[in-house]
CSV table of C-alpha atoms and ligand atoms in Angstrom, one decimal:
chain,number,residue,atom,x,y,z
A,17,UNK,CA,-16.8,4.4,-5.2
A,18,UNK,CA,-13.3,5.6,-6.2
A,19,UNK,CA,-10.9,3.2,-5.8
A,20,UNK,CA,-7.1,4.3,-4.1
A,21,UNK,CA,-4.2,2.8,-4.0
A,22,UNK,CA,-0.8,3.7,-2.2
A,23,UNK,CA,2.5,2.2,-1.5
A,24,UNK,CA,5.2,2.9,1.2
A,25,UNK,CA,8.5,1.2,1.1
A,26,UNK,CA,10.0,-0.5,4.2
A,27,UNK,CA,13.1,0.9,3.5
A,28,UNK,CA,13.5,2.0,7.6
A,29,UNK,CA,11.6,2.8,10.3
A,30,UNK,CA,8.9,5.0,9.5
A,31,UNK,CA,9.6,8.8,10.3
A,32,UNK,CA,7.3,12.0,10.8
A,33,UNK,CA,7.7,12.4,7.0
A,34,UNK,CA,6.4,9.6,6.0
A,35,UNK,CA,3.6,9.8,8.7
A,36,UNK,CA,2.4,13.5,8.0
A,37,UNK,CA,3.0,13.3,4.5
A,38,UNK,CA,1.3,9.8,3.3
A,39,UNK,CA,-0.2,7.5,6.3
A,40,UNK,CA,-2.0,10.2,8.1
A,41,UNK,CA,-3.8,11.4,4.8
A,42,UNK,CA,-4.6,7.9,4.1
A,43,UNK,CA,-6.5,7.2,7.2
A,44,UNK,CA,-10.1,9.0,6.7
A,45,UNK,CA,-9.8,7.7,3.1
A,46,UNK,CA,-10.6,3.7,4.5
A,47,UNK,CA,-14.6,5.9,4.5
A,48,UNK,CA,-15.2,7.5,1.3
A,49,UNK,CA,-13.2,5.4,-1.2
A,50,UNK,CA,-12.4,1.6,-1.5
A,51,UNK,CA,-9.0,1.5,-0.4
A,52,UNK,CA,-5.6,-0.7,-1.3
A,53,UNK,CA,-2.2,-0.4,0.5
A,54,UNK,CA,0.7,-1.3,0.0
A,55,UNK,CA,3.9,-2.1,1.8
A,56,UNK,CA,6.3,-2.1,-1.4
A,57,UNK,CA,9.3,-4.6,-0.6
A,58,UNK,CA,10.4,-5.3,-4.1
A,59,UNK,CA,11.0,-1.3,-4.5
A,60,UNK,CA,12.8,-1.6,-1.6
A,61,UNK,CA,15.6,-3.7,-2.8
A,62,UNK,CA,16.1,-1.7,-6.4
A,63,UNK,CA,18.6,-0.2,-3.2
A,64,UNK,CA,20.6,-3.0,-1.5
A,65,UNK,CA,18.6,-4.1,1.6
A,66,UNK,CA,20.2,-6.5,4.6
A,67,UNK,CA,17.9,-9.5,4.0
A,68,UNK,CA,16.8,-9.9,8.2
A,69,UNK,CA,16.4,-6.4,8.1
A,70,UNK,CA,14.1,-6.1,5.3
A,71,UNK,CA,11.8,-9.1,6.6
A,72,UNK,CA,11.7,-7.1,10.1
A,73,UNK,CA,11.1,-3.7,8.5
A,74,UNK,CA,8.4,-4.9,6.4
A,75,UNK,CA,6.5,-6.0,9.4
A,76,UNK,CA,7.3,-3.0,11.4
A,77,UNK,CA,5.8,-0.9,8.7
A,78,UNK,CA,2.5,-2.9,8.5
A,79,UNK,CA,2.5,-2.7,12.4
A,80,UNK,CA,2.8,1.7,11.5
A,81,UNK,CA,0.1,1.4,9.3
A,82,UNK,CA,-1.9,-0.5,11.4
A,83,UNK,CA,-1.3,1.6,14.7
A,84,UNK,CA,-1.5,4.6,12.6
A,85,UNK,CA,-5.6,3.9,11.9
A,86,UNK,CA,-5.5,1.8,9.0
A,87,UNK,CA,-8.0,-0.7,9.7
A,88,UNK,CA,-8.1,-4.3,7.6
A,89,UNK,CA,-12.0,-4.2,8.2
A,90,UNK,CA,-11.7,-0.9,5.9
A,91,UNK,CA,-9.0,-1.5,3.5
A,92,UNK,CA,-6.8,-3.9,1.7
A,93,UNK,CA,-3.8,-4.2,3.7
A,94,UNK,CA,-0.9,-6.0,2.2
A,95,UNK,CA,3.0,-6.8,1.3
A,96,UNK,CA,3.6,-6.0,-2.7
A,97,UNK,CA,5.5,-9.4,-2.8
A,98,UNK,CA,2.5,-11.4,-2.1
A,99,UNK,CA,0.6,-10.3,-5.3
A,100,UNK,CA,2.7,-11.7,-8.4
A,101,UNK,CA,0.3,-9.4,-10.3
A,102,UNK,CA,2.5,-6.8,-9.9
A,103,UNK,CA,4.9,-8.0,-11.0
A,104,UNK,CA,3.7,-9.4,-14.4
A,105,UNK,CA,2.0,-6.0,-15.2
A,106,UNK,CA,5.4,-4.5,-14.7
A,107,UNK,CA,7.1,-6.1,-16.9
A,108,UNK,CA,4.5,-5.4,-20.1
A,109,UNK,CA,5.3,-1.9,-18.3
A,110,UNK,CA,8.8,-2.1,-19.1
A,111,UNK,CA,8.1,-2.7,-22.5
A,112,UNK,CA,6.0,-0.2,-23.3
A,113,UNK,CA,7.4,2.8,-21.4
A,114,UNK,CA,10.3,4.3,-23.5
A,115,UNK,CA,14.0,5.0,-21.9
A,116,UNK,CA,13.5,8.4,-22.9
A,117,UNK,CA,10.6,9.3,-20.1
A,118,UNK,CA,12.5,7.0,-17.5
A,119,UNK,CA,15.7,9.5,-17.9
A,120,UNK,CA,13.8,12.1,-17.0
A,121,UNK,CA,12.9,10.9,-13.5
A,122,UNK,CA,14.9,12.8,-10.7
A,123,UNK,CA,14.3,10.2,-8.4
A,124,UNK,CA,16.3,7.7,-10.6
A,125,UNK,CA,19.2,11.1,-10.4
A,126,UNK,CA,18.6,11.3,-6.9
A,127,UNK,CA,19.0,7.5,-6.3
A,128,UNK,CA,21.8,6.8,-8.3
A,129,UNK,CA,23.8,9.6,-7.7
A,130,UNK,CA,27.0,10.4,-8.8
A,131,UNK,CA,27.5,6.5,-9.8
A,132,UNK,CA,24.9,5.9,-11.8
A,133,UNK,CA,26.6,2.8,-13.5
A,134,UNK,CA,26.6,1.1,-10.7
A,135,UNK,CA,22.8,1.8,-9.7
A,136,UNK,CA,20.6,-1.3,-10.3
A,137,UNK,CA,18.8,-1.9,-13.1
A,138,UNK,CA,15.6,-2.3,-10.7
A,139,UNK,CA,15.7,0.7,-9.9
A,140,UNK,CA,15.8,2.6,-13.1
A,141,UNK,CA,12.7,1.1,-14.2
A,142,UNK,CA,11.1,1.7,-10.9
A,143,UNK,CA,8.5,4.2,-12.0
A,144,UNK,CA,7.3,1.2,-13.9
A,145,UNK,CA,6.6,-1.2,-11.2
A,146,UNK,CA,5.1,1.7,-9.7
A,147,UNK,CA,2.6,2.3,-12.4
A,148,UNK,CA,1.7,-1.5,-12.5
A,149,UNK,CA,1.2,-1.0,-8.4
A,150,UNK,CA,-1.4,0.9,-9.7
A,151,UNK,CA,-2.9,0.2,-12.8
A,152,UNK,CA,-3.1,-3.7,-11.6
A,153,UNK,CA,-6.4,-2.5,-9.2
A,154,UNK,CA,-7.3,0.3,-12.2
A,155,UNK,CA,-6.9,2.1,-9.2
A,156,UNK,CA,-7.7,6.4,-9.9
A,157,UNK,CA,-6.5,8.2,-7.3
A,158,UNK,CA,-3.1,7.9,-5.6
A,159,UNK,CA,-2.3,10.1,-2.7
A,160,UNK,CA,1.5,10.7,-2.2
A,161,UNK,CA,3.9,13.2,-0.9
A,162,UNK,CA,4.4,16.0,-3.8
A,163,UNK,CA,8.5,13.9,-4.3
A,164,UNK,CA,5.7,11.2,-6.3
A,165,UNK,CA,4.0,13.3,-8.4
A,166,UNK,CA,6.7,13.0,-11.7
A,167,UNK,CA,6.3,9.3,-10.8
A,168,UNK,CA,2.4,9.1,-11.4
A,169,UNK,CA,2.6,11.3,-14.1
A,170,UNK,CA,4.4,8.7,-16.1
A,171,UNK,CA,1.9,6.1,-15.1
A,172,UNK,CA,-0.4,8.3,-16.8
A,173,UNK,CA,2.1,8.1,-20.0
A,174,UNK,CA,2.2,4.2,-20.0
A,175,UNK,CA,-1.3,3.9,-19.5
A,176,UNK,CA,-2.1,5.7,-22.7
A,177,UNK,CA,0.9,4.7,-24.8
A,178,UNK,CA,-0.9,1.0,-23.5
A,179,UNK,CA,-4.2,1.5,-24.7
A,180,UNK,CA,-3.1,3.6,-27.7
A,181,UNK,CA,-1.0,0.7,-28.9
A,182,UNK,CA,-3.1,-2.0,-28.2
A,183,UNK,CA,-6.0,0.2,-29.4
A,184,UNK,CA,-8.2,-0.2,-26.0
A,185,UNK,CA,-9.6,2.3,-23.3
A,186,UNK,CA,-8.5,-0.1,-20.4
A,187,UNK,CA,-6.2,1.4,-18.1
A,188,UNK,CA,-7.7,4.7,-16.7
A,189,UNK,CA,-6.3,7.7,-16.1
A,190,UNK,CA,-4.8,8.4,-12.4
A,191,UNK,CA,-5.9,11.5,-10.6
A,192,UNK,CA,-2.4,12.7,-8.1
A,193,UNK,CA,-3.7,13.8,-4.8
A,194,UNK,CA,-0.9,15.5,-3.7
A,195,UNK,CA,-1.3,15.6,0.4
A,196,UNK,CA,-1.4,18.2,3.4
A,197,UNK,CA,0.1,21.3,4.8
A,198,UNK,CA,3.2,19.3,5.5
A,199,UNK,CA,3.6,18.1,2.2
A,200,UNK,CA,7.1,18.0,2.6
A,201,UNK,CA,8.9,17.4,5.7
A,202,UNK,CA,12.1,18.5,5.8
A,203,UNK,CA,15.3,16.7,7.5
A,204,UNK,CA,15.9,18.2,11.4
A,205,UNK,CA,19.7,19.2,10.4
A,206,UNK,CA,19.0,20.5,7.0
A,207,UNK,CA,15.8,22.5,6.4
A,208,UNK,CA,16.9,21.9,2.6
A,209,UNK,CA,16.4,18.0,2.4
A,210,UNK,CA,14.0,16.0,3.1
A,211,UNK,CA,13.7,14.0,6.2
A,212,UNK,CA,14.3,10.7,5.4
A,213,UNK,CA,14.2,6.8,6.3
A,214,UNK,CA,17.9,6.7,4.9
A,215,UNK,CA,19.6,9.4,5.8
A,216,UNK,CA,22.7,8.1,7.7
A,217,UNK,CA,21.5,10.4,10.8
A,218,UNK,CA,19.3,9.8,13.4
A,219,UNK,CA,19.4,13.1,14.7
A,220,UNK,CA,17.9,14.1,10.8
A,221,UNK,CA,14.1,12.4,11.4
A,222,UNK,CA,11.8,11.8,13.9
A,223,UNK,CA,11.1,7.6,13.9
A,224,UNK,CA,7.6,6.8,14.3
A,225,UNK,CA,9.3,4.1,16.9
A,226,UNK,CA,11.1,7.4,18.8
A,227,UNK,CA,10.3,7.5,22.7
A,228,UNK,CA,9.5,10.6,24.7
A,229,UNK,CA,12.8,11.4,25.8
A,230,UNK,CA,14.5,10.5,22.3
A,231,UNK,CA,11.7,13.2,20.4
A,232,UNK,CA,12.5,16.1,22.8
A,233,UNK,CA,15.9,15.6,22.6
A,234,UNK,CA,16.1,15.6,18.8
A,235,UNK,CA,13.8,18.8,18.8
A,236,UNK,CA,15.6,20.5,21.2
A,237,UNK,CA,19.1,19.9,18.7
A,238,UNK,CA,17.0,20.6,15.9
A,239,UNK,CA,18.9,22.9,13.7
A,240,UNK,CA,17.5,26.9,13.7
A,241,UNK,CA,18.7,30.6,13.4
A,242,UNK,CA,19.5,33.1,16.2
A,243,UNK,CA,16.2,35.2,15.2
A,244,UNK,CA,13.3,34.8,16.8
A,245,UNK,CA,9.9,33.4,14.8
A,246,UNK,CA,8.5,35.6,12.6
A,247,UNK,CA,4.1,36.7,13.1
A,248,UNK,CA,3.7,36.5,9.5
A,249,UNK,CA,4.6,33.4,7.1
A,250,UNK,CA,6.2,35.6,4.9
A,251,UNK,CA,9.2,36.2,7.6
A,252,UNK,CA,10.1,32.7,6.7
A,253,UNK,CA,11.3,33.7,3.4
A,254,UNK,CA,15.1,32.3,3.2
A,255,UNK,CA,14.8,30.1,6.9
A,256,UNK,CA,13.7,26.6,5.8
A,257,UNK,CA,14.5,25.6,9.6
A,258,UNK,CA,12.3,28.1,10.6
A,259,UNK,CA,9.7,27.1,8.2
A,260,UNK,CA,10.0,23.0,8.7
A,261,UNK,CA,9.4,23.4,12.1
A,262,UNK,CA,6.2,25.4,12.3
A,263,UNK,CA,5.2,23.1,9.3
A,264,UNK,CA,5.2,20.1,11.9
A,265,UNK,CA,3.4,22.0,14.5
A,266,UNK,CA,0.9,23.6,12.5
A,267,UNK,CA,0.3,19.8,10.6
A,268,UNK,CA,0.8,17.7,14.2
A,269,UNK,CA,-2.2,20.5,15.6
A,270,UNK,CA,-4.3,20.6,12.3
A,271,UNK,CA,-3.7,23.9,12.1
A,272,UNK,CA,-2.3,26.5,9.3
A,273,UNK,CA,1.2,28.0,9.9
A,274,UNK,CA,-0.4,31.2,9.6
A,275,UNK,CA,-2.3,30.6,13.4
A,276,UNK,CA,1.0,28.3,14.5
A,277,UNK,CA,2.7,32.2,13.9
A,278,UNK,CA,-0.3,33.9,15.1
A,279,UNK,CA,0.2,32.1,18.7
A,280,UNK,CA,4.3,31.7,18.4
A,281,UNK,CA,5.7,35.2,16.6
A,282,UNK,CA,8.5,36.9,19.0
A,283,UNK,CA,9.0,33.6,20.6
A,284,UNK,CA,12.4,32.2,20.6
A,285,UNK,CA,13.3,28.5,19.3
A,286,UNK,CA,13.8,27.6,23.2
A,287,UNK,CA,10.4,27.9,24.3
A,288,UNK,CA,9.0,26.8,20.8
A,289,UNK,CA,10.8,23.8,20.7
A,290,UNK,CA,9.6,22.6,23.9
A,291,UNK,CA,5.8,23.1,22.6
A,292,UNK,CA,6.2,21.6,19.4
A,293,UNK,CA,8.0,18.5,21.7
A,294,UNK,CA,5.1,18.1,23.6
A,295,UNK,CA,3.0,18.6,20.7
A,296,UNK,CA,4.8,15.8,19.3
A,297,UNK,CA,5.4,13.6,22.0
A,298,UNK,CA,1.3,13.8,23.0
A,299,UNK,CA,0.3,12.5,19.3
A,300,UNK,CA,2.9,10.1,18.4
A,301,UNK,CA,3.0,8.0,21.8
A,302,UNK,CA,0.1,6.4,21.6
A,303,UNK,CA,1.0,5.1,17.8
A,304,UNK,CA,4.5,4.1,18.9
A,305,UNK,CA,2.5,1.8,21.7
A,306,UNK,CA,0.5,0.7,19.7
A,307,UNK,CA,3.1,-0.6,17.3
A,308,UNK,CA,5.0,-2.3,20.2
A,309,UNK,CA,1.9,-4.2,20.9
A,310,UNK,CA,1.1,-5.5,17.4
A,311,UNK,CA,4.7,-6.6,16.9
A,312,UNK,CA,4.4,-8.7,20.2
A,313,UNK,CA,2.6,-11.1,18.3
A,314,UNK,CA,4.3,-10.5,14.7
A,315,UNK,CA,2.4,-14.1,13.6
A,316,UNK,CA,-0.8,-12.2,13.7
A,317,UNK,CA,0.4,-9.2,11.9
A,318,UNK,CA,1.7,-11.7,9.5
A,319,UNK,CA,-2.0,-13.8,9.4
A,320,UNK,CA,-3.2,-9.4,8.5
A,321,UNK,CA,-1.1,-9.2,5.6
A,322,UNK,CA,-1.8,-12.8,4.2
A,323,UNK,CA,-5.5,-12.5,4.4
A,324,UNK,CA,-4.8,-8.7,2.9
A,325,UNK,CA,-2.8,-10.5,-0.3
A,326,UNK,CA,-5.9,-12.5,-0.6
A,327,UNK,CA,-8.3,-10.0,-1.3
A,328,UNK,CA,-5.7,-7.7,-3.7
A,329,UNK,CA,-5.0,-10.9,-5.4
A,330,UNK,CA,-9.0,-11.2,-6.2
A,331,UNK,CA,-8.8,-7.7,-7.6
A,332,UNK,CA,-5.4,-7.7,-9.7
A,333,UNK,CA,-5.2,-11.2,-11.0
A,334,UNK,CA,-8.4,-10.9,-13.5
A,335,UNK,CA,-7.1,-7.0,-14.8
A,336,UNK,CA,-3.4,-8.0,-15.2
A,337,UNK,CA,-4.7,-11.7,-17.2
A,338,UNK,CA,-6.8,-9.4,-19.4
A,339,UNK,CA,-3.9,-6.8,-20.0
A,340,UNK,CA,-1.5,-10.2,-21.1
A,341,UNK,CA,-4.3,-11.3,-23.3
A,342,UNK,CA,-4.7,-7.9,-24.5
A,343,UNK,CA,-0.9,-7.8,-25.4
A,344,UNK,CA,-1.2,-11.3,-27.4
A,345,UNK,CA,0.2,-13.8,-24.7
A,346,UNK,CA,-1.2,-17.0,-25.3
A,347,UNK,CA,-3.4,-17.8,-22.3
A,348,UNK,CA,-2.0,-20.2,-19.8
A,349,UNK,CA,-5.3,-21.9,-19.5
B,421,AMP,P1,9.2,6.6,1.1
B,421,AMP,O1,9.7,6.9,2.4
B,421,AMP,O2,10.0,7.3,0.0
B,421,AMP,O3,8.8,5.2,0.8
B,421,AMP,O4,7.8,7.4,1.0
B,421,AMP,C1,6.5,7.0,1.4
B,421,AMP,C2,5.5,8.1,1.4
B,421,AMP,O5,5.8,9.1,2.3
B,421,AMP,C3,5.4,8.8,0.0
B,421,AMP,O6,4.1,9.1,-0.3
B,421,AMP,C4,6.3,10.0,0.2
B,421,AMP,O7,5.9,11.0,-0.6
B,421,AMP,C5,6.0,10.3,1.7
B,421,AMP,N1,7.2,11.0,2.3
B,421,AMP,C6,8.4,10.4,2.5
B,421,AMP,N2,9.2,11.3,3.1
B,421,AMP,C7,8.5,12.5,3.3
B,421,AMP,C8,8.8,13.7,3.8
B,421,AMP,N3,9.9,14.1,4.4
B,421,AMP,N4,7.8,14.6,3.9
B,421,AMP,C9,6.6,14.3,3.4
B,421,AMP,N5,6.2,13.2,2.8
B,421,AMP,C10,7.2,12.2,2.8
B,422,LIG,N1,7.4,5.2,-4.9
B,422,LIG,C1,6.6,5.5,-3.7
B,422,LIG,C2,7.5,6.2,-2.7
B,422,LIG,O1,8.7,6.0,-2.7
B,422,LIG,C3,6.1,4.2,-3.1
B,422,LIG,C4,5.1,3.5,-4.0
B,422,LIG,C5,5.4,2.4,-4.7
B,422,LIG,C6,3.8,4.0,-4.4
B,422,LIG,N2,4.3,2.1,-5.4
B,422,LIG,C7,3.3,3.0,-5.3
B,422,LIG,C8,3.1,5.1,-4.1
B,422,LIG,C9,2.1,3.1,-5.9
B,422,LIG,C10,1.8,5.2,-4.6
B,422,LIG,C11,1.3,4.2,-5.5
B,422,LIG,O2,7.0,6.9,-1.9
């Protein structure tokens, strides 16, 4: 059986991005592949992370995953900082991938920004831990959102440089599986950015957290045109609003924007929004309450992710000691 791996950072409260782009697709995986995920808390603080917050987010995200369908019985549940693994792969990762591919990572741009002097060193070399996320399990297919894809391409590029230098075939080659119809979610006052954990405004993302009330509301303010939908998906040519929000409709529905337009065309945003609300509010509530339960007790969503770290540690411990043997470290026992 193929084996997966994913990671999601507990950089925030997980949004509809994040759950439409990634979780979602990871559910029916737990059946056909051996699965490993990940909640990635030492990529979360290559950007500066309030210590209390951090602890409580990287529960609340297990809690999504968990209330989301993934099922410890299934998969590998666990928190990245449990598995030193990582880790130690990452930094034989370092060495081997060159500053030249890492400059070419837009995420790094993205990230840093305007100050890039000032961006951590953690998390220029990010794509490296990422690769060793993956390559620690030998892990062969990754689903992410399409933002990953440059990312897993350069895991590809260390693991040959790897086995080209060191003259093995050990780390395999990682198939992308770029996910879904909503691919890309896009940010409820900018159809041009993605919606995002960080983005300073609420009113930008659904949370995964989000009551009722609070998801119609931010629907109804959801940024749109004056025109009324289109019938045909091409009519959303040059109205990312437009578009973003029958992409959540038609992914929330399993359906292809091309039937969302079929049944919506002519219809203006008033009465659409308050579908797509309800269409929102009817398949997130249950998740959200089931989060609030699990994090009632966070000592056994704790106990999960322990026993989780126990079983990736089974897996990655052997492949990273044979990859530091492989490089020429004397062994430690
Ligand atoms: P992050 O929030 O950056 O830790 O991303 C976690 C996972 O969710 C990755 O697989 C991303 O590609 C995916 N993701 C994050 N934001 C979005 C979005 N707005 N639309 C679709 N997928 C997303
Ligand atoms: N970089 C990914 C993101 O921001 C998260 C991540 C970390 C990941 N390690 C991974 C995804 C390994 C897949 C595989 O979305």
């Amino acid at each position: 059986m193929q084996r997966v791996f994913s990671g999601i950072q507990p950089s925030g409260v997980p949004t509809l991005g994040n759950y439409l782009g990634a979780i979602r697709n990871w559910v029916p995986m737990q059946d056909t592949h051996e699965s490993i995920f990940c909640v990635v808390d030492q990529h979360a603080i290559t950007m500066w992370q309030d210590p209390k917050e951090l602890t409580r987010q990287t529960r609340e995200m297990a809690a999504a995953l968990l209330a989301c369908g993934l099922d410890p019985a299934r998969c590998i549940l666990f928190v990245q900082s449990h598995v030193h693994a990582h880790t130690r792969l990452a930094w034989i990762f370092n060495c081997v991938a060159r500053i030249g591919w890492l400059n070419r990572m837009t995420q790094f741009k993205d990230k840093a920004g305007k100050d890039r002097e000032n961006a951590s060193g953690g998390l220029y070399v990010y794509p490296n831990l990422m690769a060793a996320d993956i390559h620690a399990y030998h892990a062969t297919r990754v689903p992410v959102g399409d933002d990953q894809r440059q990312h897993l391409e350069l895991a590809n590029d260390i693991a040959g440089k790897f086995n080209h230098d060191y003259g093995v075939e050990f780390f395999p080659n990682i198939e992308p599986h770029i996910m879904g119809v909503a691919a890309r979610v896009m940010s409820l006052r900018d159809g041009t950015k993605k919606m995002s954990k960080s983005d300073p405004s609420d009113q930008s993302r659904i949370n995964m957290t989000d009551d009722a009330e609070t998801i119609s509301l931010k629907i109804r303010r959801a940024k749109t045109d004056p025109e009324p939908l289109p019938s045909e998906v091409a009519g959303l040519e040059g109205r990312p609003e437009a578009r973003n929000l029958v992409g959540i409709l038609a992914a929330i529905t399993d359906r292809m924007p091309e039937d969302v337009l079929r049944e919506h065309g002519g219809q203006g945003f008033g009465t659409f929004k308050g579908v797509l609300a309800d269409a929102l509010v009817a398949h997130l509530s249950p998740i959200a309450a089931e989060m609030r339960r699990l994090l009632d007790d966070p000592g056994a969503v704790d106990a999960l992710l322990r026993k989780g770290a126990d079983r990736a540690r089974e897996i990655a411990d052997p492949i990273v000691a044979r990859a530091e043997e492989l490089v020429g470290f004397l062994p430690p026992r």
